[in-house]
CSV table of C-alpha atoms in Angstrom, one decimal:
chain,number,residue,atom,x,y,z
A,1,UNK,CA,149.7,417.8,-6.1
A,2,UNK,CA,145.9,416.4,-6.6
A,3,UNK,CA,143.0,416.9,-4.1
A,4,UNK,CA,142.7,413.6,-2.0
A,5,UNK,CA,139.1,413.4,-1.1
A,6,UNK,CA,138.3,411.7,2.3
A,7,UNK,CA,136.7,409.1,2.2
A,8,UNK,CA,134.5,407.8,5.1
A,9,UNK,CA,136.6,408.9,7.7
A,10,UNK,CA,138.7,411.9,8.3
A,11,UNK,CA,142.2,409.7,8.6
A,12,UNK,CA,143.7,408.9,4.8
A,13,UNK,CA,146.2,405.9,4.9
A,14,UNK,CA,149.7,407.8,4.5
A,15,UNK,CA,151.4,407.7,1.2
A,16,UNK,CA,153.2,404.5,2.1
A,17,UNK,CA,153.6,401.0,0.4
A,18,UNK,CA,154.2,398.0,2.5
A,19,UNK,CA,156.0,394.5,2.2
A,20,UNK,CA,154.5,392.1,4.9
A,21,UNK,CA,155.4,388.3,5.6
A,22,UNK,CA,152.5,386.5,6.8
A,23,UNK,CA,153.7,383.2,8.2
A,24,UNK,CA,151.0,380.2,8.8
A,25,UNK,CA,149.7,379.8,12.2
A,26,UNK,CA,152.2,377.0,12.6
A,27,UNK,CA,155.3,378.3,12.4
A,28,UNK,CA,154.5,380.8,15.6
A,29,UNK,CA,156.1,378.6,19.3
A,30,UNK,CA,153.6,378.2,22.0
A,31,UNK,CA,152.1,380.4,23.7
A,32,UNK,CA,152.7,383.4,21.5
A,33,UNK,CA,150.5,380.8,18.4
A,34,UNK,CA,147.6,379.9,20.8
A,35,UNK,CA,147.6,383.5,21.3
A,36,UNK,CA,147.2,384.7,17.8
A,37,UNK,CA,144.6,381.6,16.9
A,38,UNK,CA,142.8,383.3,19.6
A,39,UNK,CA,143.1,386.7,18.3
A,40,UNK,CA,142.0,385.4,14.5
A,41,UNK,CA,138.6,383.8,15.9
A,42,UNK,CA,137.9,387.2,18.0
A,43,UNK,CA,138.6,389.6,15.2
A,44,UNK,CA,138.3,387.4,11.7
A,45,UNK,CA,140.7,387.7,9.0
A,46,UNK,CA,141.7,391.0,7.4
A,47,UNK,CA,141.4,389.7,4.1
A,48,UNK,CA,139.0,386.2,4.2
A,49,UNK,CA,140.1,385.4,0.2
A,50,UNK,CA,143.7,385.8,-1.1
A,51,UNK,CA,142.2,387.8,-4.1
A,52,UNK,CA,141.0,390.5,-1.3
A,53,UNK,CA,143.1,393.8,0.1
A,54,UNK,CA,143.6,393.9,3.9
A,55,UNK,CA,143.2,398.1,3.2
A,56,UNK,CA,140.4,398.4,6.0
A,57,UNK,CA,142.6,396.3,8.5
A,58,UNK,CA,145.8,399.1,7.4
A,59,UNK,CA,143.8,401.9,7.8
A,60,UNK,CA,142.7,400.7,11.4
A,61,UNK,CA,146.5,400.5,12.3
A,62,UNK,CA,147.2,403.6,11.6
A,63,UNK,CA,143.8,405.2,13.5
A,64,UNK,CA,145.8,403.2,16.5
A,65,UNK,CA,148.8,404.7,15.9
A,66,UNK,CA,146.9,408.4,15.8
A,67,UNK,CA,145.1,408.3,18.8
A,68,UNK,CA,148.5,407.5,21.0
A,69,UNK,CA,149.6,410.6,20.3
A,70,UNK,CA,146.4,412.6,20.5
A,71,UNK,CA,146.7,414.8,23.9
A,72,UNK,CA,150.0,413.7,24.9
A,73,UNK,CA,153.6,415.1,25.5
A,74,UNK,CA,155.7,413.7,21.7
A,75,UNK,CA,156.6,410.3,22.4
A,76,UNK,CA,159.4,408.0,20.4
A,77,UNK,CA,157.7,405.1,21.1
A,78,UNK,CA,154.1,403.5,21.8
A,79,UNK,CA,153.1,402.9,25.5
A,80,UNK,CA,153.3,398.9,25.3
A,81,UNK,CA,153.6,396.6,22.1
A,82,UNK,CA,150.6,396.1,19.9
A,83,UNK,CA,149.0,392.8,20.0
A,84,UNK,CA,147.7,393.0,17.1
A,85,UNK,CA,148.4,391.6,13.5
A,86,UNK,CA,147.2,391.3,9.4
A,87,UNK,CA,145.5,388.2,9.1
A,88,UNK,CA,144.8,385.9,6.0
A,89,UNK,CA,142.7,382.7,5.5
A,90,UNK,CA,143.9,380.7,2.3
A,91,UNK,CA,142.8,377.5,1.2
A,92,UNK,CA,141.9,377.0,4.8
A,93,UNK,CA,145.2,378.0,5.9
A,94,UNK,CA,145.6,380.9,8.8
A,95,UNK,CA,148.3,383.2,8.1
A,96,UNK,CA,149.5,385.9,10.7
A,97,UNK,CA,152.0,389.0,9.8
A,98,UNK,CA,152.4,391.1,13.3
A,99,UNK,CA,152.6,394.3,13.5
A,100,UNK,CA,155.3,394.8,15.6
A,101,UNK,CA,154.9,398.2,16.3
A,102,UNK,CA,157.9,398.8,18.9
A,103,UNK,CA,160.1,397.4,16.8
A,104,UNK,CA,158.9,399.7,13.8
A,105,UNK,CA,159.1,402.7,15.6
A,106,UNK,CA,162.5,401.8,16.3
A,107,UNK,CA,163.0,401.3,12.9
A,108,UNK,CA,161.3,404.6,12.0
A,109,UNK,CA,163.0,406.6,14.2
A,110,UNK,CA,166.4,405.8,13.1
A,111,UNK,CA,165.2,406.9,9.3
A,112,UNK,CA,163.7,410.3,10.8
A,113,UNK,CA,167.3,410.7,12.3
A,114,UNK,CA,169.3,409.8,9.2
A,115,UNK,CA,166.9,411.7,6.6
A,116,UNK,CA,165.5,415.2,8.7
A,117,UNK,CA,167.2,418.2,9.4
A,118,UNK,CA,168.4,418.3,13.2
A,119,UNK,CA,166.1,421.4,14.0
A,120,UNK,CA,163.0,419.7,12.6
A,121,UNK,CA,164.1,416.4,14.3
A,122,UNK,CA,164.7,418.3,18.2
A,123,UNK,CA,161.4,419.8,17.5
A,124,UNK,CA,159.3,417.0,16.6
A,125,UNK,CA,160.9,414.7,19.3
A,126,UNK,CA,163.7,416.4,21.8
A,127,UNK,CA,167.2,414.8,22.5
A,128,UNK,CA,166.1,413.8,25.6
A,129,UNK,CA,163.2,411.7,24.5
A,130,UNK,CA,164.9,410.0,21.9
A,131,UNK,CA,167.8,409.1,24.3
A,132,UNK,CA,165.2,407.1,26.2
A,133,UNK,CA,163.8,405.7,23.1
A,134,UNK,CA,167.6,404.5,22.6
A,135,UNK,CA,167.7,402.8,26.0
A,136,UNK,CA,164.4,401.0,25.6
A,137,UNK,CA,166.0,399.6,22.3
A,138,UNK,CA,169.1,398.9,23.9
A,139,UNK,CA,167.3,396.4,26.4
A,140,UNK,CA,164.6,395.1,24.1
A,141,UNK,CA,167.2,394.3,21.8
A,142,UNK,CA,169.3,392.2,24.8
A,143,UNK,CA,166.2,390.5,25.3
A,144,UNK,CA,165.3,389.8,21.4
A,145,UNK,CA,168.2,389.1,20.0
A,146,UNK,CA,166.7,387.7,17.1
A,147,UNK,CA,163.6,390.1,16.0
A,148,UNK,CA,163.0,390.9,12.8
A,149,UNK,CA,159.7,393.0,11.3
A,150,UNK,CA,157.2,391.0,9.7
A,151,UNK,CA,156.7,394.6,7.5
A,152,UNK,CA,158.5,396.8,5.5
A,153,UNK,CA,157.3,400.3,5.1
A,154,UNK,CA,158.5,402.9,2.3
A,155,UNK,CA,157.2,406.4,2.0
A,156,UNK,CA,155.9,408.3,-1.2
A,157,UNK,CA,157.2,405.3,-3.4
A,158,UNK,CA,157.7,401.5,-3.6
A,159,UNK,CA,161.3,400.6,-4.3
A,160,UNK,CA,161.7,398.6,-7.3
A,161,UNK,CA,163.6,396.0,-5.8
A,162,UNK,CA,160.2,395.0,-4.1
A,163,UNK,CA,158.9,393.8,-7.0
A,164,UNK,CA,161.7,391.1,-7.5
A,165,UNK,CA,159.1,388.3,-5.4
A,166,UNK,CA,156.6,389.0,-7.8
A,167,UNK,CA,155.1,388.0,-11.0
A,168,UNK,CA,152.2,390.0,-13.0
A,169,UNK,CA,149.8,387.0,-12.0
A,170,UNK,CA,150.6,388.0,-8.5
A,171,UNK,CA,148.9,391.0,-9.3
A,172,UNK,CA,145.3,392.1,-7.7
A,173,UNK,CA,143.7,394.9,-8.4
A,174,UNK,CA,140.6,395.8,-6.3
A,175,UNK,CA,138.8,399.4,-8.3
A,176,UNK,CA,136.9,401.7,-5.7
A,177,UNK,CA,133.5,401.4,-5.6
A,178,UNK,CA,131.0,403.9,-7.1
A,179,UNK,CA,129.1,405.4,-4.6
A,180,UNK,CA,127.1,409.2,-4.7
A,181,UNK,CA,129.6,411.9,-5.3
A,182,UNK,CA,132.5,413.0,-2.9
A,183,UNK,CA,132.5,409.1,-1.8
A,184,UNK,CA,134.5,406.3,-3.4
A,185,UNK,CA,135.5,406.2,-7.1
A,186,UNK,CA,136.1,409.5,-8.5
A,187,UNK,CA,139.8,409.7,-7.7
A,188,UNK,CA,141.0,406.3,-7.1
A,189,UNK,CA,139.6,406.4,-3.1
A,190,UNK,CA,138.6,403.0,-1.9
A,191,UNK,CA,140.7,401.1,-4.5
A,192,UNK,CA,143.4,398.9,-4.0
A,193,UNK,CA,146.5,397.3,-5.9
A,194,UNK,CA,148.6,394.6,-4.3
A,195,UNK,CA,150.4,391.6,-5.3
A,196,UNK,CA,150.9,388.2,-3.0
A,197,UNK,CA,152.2,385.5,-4.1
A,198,UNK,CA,154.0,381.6,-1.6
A,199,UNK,CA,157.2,382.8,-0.1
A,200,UNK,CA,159.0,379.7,-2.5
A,201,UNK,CA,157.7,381.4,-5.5
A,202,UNK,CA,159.2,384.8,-3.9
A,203,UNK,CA,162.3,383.4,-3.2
A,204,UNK,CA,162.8,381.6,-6.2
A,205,UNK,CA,162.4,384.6,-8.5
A,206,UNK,CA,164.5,386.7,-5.9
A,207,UNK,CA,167.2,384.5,-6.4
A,208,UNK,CA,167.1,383.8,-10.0
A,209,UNK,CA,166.6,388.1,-10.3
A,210,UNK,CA,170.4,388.1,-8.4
A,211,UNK,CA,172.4,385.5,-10.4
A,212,UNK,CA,171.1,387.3,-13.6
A,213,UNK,CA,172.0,390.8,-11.9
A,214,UNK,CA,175.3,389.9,-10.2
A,215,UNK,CA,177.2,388.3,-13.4
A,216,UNK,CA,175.5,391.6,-15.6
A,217,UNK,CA,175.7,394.4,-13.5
A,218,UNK,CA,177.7,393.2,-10.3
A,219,UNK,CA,177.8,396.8,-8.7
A,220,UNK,CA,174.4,397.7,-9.4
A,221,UNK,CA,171.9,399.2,-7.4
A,222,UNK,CA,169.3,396.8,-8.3
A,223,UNK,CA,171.6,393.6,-7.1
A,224,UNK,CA,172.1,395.1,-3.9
A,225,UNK,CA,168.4,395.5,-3.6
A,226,UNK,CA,167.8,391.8,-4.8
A,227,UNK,CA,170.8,390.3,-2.0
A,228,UNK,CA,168.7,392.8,0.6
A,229,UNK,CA,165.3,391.5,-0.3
A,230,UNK,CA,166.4,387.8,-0.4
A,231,UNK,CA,168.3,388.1,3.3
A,232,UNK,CA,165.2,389.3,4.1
A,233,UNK,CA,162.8,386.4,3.2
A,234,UNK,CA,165.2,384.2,4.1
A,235,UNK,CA,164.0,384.8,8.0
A,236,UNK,CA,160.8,383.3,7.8
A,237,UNK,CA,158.9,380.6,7.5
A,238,UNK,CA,159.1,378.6,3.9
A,239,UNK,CA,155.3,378.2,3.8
A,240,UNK,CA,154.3,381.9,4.1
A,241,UNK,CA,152.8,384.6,2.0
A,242,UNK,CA,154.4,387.4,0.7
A,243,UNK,CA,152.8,390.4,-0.3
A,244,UNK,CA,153.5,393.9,-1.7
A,245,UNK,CA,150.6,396.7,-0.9
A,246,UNK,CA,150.8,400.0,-2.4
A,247,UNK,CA,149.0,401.1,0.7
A,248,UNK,CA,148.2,405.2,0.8
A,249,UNK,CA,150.0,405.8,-3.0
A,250,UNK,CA,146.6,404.5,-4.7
A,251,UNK,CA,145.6,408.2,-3.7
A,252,UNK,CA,148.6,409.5,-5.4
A,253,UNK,CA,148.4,407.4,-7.9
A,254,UNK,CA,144.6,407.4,-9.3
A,255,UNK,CA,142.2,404.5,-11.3
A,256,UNK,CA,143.8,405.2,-14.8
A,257,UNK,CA,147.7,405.0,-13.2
A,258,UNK,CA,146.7,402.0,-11.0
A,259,UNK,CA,144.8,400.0,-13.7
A,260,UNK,CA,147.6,400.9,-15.8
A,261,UNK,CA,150.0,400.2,-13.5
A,262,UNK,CA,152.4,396.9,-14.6
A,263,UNK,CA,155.7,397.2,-12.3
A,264,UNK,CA,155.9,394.1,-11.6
A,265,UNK,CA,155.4,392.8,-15.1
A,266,UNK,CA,157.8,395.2,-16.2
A,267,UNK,CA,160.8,393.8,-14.5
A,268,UNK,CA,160.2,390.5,-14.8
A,269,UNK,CA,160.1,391.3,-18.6
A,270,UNK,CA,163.4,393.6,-17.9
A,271,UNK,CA,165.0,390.5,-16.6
A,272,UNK,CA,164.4,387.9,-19.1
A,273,UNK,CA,165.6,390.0,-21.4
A,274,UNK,CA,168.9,390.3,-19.5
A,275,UNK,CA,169.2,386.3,-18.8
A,276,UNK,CA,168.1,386.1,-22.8
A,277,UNK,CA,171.6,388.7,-23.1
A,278,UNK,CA,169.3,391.6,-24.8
A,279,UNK,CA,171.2,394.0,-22.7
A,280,UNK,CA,169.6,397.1,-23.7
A,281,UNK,CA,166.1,395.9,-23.6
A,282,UNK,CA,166.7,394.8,-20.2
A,283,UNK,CA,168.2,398.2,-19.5
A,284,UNK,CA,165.0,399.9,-21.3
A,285,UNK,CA,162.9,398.4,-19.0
A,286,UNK,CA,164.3,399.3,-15.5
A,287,UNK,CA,165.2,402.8,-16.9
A,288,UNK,CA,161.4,403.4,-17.7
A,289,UNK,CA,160.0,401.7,-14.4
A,290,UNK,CA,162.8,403.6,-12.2
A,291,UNK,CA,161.9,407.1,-13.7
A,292,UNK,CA,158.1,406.1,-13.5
A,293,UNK,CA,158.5,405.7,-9.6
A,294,UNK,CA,160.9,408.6,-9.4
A,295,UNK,CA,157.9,411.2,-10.9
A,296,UNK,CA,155.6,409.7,-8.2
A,297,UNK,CA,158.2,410.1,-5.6
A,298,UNK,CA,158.9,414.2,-6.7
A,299,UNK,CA,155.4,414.9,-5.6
A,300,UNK,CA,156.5,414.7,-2.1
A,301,UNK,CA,157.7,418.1,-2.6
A,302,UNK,CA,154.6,419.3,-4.9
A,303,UNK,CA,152.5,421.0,-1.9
């Protein structure tokens, strides 16, 4: 696997990509909106211009995340819920996507559990502190019934069927800047590629990508992935923003890949091909933007 040169700071994003929902400042009840509106004029949006990334804000999540556990017995969860969020201004519009830590973690855990080996898993967090982990869920959940994250997270690649909201002119990408050597530039550090796009624009294609799909290929992965995506929008607010970050994976990645880099495009070509009935074109182009992906995601066992 390639060197990753740090830049600026000793804490690299992880190789993660992200899906956040940021709804408008509207759709957020009283007090929890006066609250964020609040929050916005203390910190200042993440990202000031929808053409901009919110990578700094990211990286300042994670920093958070780091310094819980710094000194301290392994924990499941943080110590309280994060008040904190991604914020966007567009067109004069505030737009807020919490983090929702707690309800993350939760999420997080239940991945570890399903995907580690158990030895790994009792060592990294013991039986005893997950069981209380379990509880705190248990009672959070009573109490918000109807939670949902504002943010997906995947690991070491983004899953194609993210790319369903999204059109190529959804794309932005942001190239590091130059700066003396070991700084930004030489390996893609600093850069950033994401795509954001109005949550009726997401939901439009999302839906169009399944009735295409389900009379095609009704058992296919990719449907499943399109029904899970569009649930998913479906709980939040109609006038939001939707946007897909590759996060950490522009340091796997690298300038050439991530200039390069046309997912998005790719599939949307994929699928009108498939509502056009040119079968095997549409089956070209998921084929060559599923094994793309798959290469990237091998070289989490590279080191």
């Amino acid at each position: 696997m390639q060197d990753v040169t740090v830049v600026r700071t000793s804490v690299l994003p992880p190789y993660a990509a992200h899906l956040r929902v940021y709804e408008p400042l509207a759709a957020y009840p009283e007090p929890e909106r006066a609250r964020w509106q609040a929050y916005a004029a203390e910190h200042g949006p993440d990202a000031p211009e929808a053409g901009r990334s919110v990578a700094a804000a990211a990286l300042a999540e994670q920093r958070s995340a780091l310094a819980e556990l710094i000194g301290r017995t392994p924990r499941a969860l943080p110590d309280r819920e994060a008040e904190r969020a991604f914020v966007r201004l567009v067109d004069g519009v505030l737009y807020v996507c919490p983090w929702a830590t707690r309800l993350r973690t939760w999420q997080a855990l239940e991945e570890l559990r399903a995907g580690a080996p158990v030895a790994l898993l009792d060592t990294a967090l013991p039986p005893a502190t997950r069981e209380v982990a379990e509880a705190d869920r248990e009672r959070w959940r009573a109490e918000h019934p109807d939670a949902r994250p504002w943010i997906l997270t995947n690991r070491w690649e983004v899953p194609v069927r993210w790319f369903l909201p999204f059109g190529d002119e959804d794309r932005c990408f942001v190239p590091a800047e130059r700066g003396e050597k070991g700084e930004e530039g030489e390996r893609g550090d600093g850069a950033s590629l994401f795509y954001l796009t109005p949550m009726a624009q997401a939901r439009r294609r999302v839906a169009r990508a399944y009735r295409a799909l389900r009379e095609a290929v009704p058992e296919g992965e990719l449907v499943r992935g399109a029904e899970q995506v569009g649930r998913w929008l479906e709980e939040f607010h109609p006038r939001s923003l939707v946007e897909l970050d590759y996060g950490g994976l522009v340091h796997l990645l690298g300038p050439e890949r991530l200039l390069a880099d046309r997912s998005a495009g790719e599939l949307e070509d994929g699928l009108r091909a498939l509502r056009a009935g040119d079968t095997a074109e549409a089956l070209r182009a998921y084929e060559a933007l599923t094994v793309r992906w798959r290469r990237v995601l091998a070289l989490r066992h590279a080191n």
